[in-house]
Amino acid sequence: MIDIQVLRVFTGPDGEGGNALAVVPDGAAVRGDTARRELAARLGHSETVFVDDAERGVVDIWTPSVRLPFAGHPLVGVGWLLGAEVLRPPAGEVRVHGDGEFTWVRGRAAWAAGRHTERYASPAEVDALPAPPEGEGWLYAWAWQDERAGRVRARGFPRRGDGIAEDEATGAAALTLTDRLGRALDIRQGAASQILTRPRADGTIDIGGRVAPGTAARAG
């Protein structure tokens, strides 16, 4: 049996929302790409993280169908869980720090390639989209709620055909949007989630959010 921790990452100010994340603390218990992909598909969350070396922060991130070199909500979640200062997904070294109720990770836009952002005229138009909209490829649909304040309404649609019709909260897509707009954002995504972003002078971007402890589970 494999021990699993399920967290909610990027919860809203009232503690609602958040994207479910499965963390396998003992990554060695699930060896090989096929076994990891099959477990991630069986769990059915948008991402599952396998911790391969907790001390060094080496982690492996899987959707139900593919490995990801970088992903915001898994790294924020596992960074909070491990109390890590550095994580090492395939994309590279990711700094982690806490700031009150928020956990932050630092990434680069190049690590989140392949996510298309599309601006809509109003939050109501974003809310009216079916899940998922027609088309192929990762879509981050967004509109300004308050442009002066940097507040955005967004929804994320992986459109990979792996059973995830809509992603409740997506740090990598938020990073992509922040890079394209060149400013800090307060993103309200999905049903009730919140993602904060802050671009830095060196070209990196901080992604922050709250993490709520979830449940412990076991899988065979």
CSV table of C-alpha atoms in Angstrom, one decimal:
chain,number,residue,atom,x,y,z
A,1,MET,CA,0.0,0.0,0.0
A,2,ILE,CA,1.2,3.5,-0.9
A,3,ASP,CA,0.7,6.5,1.5
A,4,ILE,CA,-0.8,9.6,0.0
A,5,GLN,CA,-1.5,13.1,1.3
A,6,VAL,CA,-4.2,15.1,-0.4
A,7,LEU,CA,-4.0,18.9,0.0
A,8,ARG,CA,-6.0,21.9,-1.3
A,9,VAL,CA,-3.7,24.5,-2.9
A,10,PHE,CA,-4.6,28.1,-3.7
A,11,THR,CA,-7.6,28.3,-1.4
A,12,GLY,CA,-9.6,31.5,-1.3
A,13,PRO,CA,-9.6,34.1,1.5
A,14,ASP,CA,-12.5,32.3,3.2
A,15,GLY,CA,-10.8,28.9,3.0
A,16,GLU,CA,-13.0,27.6,0.2
A,17,GLY,CA,-11.8,26.4,-3.2
A,18,GLY,CA,-8.3,25.3,-3.8
A,19,ASN,CA,-7.1,22.7,-6.3
A,20,ALA,CA,-6.7,19.1,-4.9
A,21,LEU,CA,-3.2,17.8,-5.0
A,22,ALA,CA,-2.0,14.3,-4.3
A,23,VAL,CA,1.4,14.0,-2.7
A,24,VAL,CA,3.2,10.6,-2.5
A,25,PRO,CA,5.8,11.3,0.3
A,26,ASP,CA,7.7,8.1,-0.5
A,27,GLY,CA,8.3,8.4,-4.3
A,28,ALA,CA,10.4,5.2,-4.2
A,29,ALA,CA,7.2,3.2,-3.5
A,30,VAL,CA,6.1,3.9,-7.1
A,31,ARG,CA,8.9,3.2,-9.6
A,32,GLY,CA,8.8,3.9,-13.3
A,33,ASP,CA,6.9,6.3,-15.6
A,34,THR,CA,4.2,3.8,-16.3
A,35,ALA,CA,3.4,3.1,-12.7
A,36,ARG,CA,3.4,6.8,-11.8
A,37,ARG,CA,1.1,7.7,-14.7
A,38,GLU,CA,-1.3,4.9,-13.8
A,39,LEU,CA,-1.5,6.0,-10.2
A,40,ALA,CA,-2.0,9.6,-11.1
A,41,ALA,CA,-4.8,8.6,-13.5
A,42,ARG,CA,-6.4,6.4,-10.9
A,43,LEU,CA,-6.3,9.2,-8.3
A,44,GLY,CA,-7.9,11.6,-10.8
A,45,HIS,CA,-6.5,14.9,-9.5
A,46,SER,CA,-5.1,17.4,-11.9
A,47,GLU,CA,-1.6,16.6,-10.6
A,48,THR,CA,0.1,14.1,-8.4
A,49,VAL,CA,3.6,14.7,-6.9
A,50,PHE,CA,6.1,12.0,-6.1
A,51,VAL,CA,8.7,13.0,-3.6
A,52,ASP,CA,11.9,11.3,-4.7
A,53,ASP,CA,14.3,13.0,-2.2
A,54,ALA,CA,12.7,15.1,0.6
A,55,GLU,CA,16.0,16.4,1.9
A,56,ARG,CA,17.1,17.7,-1.5
A,57,GLY,CA,13.6,18.6,-2.7
A,58,VAL,CA,13.6,16.3,-5.7
A,59,VAL,CA,10.1,15.9,-7.0
A,60,ASP,CA,8.3,14.4,-10.0
A,61,ILE,CA,5.0,15.9,-11.2
A,62,TRP,CA,2.4,13.9,-13.1
A,63,THR,CA,-1.0,14.7,-14.6
A,64,PRO,CA,-3.3,11.7,-15.3
A,65,SER,CA,-1.5,11.5,-18.7
A,66,VAL,CA,1.9,13.3,-18.8
A,67,ARG,CA,4.9,14.3,-16.7
A,68,LEU,CA,5.3,18.1,-16.2
A,69,PRO,CA,8.7,19.7,-15.8
A,70,PHE,CA,7.1,22.5,-13.7
A,71,ALA,CA,3.7,23.2,-12.3
A,72,GLY,CA,2.7,25.9,-9.8
A,73,HIS,CA,0.0,24.3,-7.6
A,74,PRO,CA,2.0,21.0,-7.0
A,75,LEU,CA,5.1,22.9,-6.1
A,76,VAL,CA,3.3,25.4,-3.7
A,77,GLY,CA,1.6,22.4,-2.1
A,78,VAL,CA,4.6,20.1,-1.7
A,79,GLY,CA,6.8,23.1,-0.6
A,80,TRP,CA,4.3,23.8,2.2
A,81,LEU,CA,4.1,20.1,3.2
A,82,LEU,CA,7.8,19.6,3.3
A,83,GLY,CA,8.7,23.0,4.7
A,84,ALA,CA,11.3,23.1,1.9
A,85,GLU,CA,13.4,26.1,0.9
A,86,VAL,CA,14.3,24.6,-2.5
A,87,LEU,CA,12.5,22.1,-4.7
A,88,ARG,CA,14.0,20.4,-7.7
A,89,PRO,CA,11.4,19.4,-10.4
A,90,PRO,CA,12.7,18.5,-13.9
A,91,ALA,CA,12.6,22.2,-15.0
A,92,GLY,CA,15.2,23.3,-12.5
A,93,GLU,CA,15.8,24.7,-9.0
A,94,VAL,CA,12.7,26.4,-7.5
A,95,ARG,CA,13.0,28.6,-4.5
A,96,VAL,CA,10.3,28.3,-1.8
A,97,HIS,CA,9.4,30.7,1.0
A,98,GLY,CA,6.6,31.4,3.4
A,99,ASP,CA,5.0,34.8,4.0
A,100,GLY,CA,2.3,34.7,6.6
A,101,GLU,CA,-0.5,32.6,5.3
A,102,PHE,CA,1.0,32.3,1.8
A,103,THR,CA,3.5,29.9,0.4
A,104,TRP,CA,5.5,31.2,-2.6
A,105,VAL,CA,7.5,29.4,-5.3
A,106,ARG,CA,9.7,31.1,-7.9
A,107,GLY,CA,9.7,30.1,-11.6
A,108,ARG,CA,10.4,31.2,-15.1
A,109,ALA,CA,7.9,31.6,-18.0
A,110,ALA,CA,9.9,29.3,-20.2
A,111,TRP,CA,9.2,26.5,-17.8
A,112,ALA,CA,5.4,26.9,-18.4
A,113,ALA,CA,5.4,26.8,-22.2
A,114,GLY,CA,2.4,25.6,-24.1
A,115,ARG,CA,-0.3,27.4,-22.2
A,116,HIS,CA,-2.4,29.8,-24.4
A,117,THR,CA,-3.9,32.8,-22.7
A,118,GLU,CA,-7.1,34.4,-24.2
A,119,ARG,CA,-8.6,37.6,-22.9
A,120,TYR,CA,-12.4,38.0,-22.7
A,121,ALA,CA,-14.4,41.2,-22.4
A,122,SER,CA,-15.8,40.5,-19.0
A,123,PRO,CA,-15.8,38.1,-16.1
A,124,ALA,CA,-19.3,37.1,-17.1
A,125,GLU,CA,-18.0,35.8,-20.5
A,126,VAL,CA,-15.3,33.8,-18.7
A,127,ASP,CA,-17.9,32.3,-16.4
A,128,ALA,CA,-20.2,31.4,-19.3
A,129,LEU,CA,-17.7,29.2,-21.0
A,130,PRO,CA,-18.4,25.5,-21.2
A,131,ALA,CA,-15.9,23.1,-19.6
A,132,PRO,CA,-14.0,22.6,-21.7
A,133,PRO,CA,-14.5,25.0,-24.6
A,134,GLU,CA,-14.1,23.6,-28.1
A,135,GLY,CA,-10.5,23.4,-29.4
A,136,GLU,CA,-7.2,21.8,-28.6
A,137,GLY,CA,-4.4,22.7,-26.3
A,138,TRP,CA,-4.1,24.4,-22.9
A,139,LEU,CA,-6.4,27.4,-22.6
A,140,TYR,CA,-6.3,30.0,-19.8
A,141,ALA,CA,-9.4,32.2,-20.3
A,142,TRP,CA,-9.3,35.5,-18.4
A,143,ALA,CA,-10.8,38.9,-18.0
A,144,TRP,CA,-10.1,41.9,-15.8
A,145,GLN,CA,-12.2,42.2,-12.7
A,146,ASP,CA,-10.4,45.4,-11.7
A,147,GLU,CA,-7.5,46.3,-14.1
A,148,ARG,CA,-6.1,49.1,-11.9
A,149,ALA,CA,-5.9,46.7,-8.9
A,150,GLY,CA,-4.5,43.9,-11.0
A,151,ARG,CA,-7.4,41.6,-10.2
A,152,VAL,CA,-8.3,38.9,-12.7
A,153,ARG,CA,-11.0,36.4,-13.2
A,154,ALA,CA,-9.7,33.2,-14.9
A,155,ARG,CA,-10.5,29.6,-15.7
A,156,GLY,CA,-8.1,26.9,-16.9
A,157,PHE,CA,-8.8,24.2,-19.4
A,158,PRO,CA,-6.1,21.6,-20.1
A,159,ARG,CA,-7.9,20.0,-23.0
A,160,ARG,CA,-5.6,16.9,-22.9
A,161,GLY,CA,-8.3,14.3,-23.1
A,162,ASP,CA,-7.4,12.8,-19.8
A,163,GLY,CA,-10.5,13.4,-17.8
A,164,ILE,CA,-9.6,16.8,-16.4
A,165,ALA,CA,-12.1,19.1,-18.0
A,166,GLU,CA,-11.2,22.2,-15.9
A,167,ASP,CA,-8.3,23.0,-13.6
A,168,GLU,CA,-9.5,24.7,-10.4
A,169,ALA,CA,-6.3,26.7,-9.9
A,170,THR,CA,-3.2,26.7,-12.1
A,171,GLY,CA,0.0,28.3,-11.0
A,172,ALA,CA,1.9,27.7,-14.3
A,173,ALA,CA,-0.8,29.4,-16.4
A,174,ALA,CA,-0.9,32.3,-13.9
A,175,LEU,CA,2.9,32.6,-14.3
A,176,THR,CA,2.4,32.7,-18.1
A,177,LEU,CA,-0.2,35.4,-17.8
A,178,THR,CA,1.9,37.5,-15.4
A,179,ASP,CA,4.8,37.3,-17.8
A,180,ARG,CA,2.7,38.5,-20.7
A,181,LEU,CA,1.1,41.3,-18.8
A,182,GLY,CA,4.3,42.3,-17.0
A,183,ARG,CA,2.7,43.1,-13.6
A,184,ALA,CA,1.6,41.6,-10.3
A,185,LEU,CA,-1.8,39.9,-10.3
A,186,ASP,CA,-4.5,38.7,-7.9
A,187,ILE,CA,-6.2,35.9,-9.8
A,188,ARG,CA,-9.5,34.5,-8.8
A,189,GLN,CA,-9.8,31.2,-10.7
A,190,GLY,CA,-12.3,28.3,-10.8
A,191,ALA,CA,-15.0,28.1,-8.2
A,192,ALA,CA,-13.3,29.9,-5.3
A,193,SER,CA,-9.5,29.9,-5.6
A,194,GLN,CA,-7.0,32.7,-5.3
A,195,ILE,CA,-3.5,32.9,-6.9
A,196,LEU,CA,-1.1,35.8,-6.3
A,197,THR,CA,1.9,36.6,-8.6
A,198,ARG,CA,4.8,39.0,-8.4
A,199,PRO,CA,7.3,39.5,-11.3
A,200,ARG,CA,10.9,40.1,-10.2
A,201,ALA,CA,13.7,42.2,-11.7
A,202,ASP,CA,15.7,39.2,-12.8
A,203,GLY,CA,12.9,37.8,-15.0
A,204,THR,CA,11.6,35.2,-12.6
A,205,ILE,CA,8.1,35.3,-11.2
A,206,ASP,CA,6.8,34.4,-7.7
A,207,ILE,CA,3.6,32.5,-7.4
A,208,GLY,CA,1.8,32.4,-4.0
A,209,GLY,CA,-1.2,30.9,-2.4
A,210,ARG,CA,-2.7,29.3,0.7
A,211,VAL,CA,-2.5,25.6,1.3
A,212,ALA,CA,-5.1,23.7,3.3
A,213,PRO,CA,-4.3,20.3,4.8
A,214,GLY,CA,-6.5,17.6,3.3
A,215,THR,CA,-6.7,14.0,4.1
A,216,ALA,CA,-4.4,11.0,4.3
A,217,ALA,CA,-5.2,8.0,2.1
A,218,ARG,CA,-3.6,4.8,0.9
A,219,ALA,CA,-3.6,3.2,-2.6
A,220,GLY,CA,-2.7,-0.3,-3.7
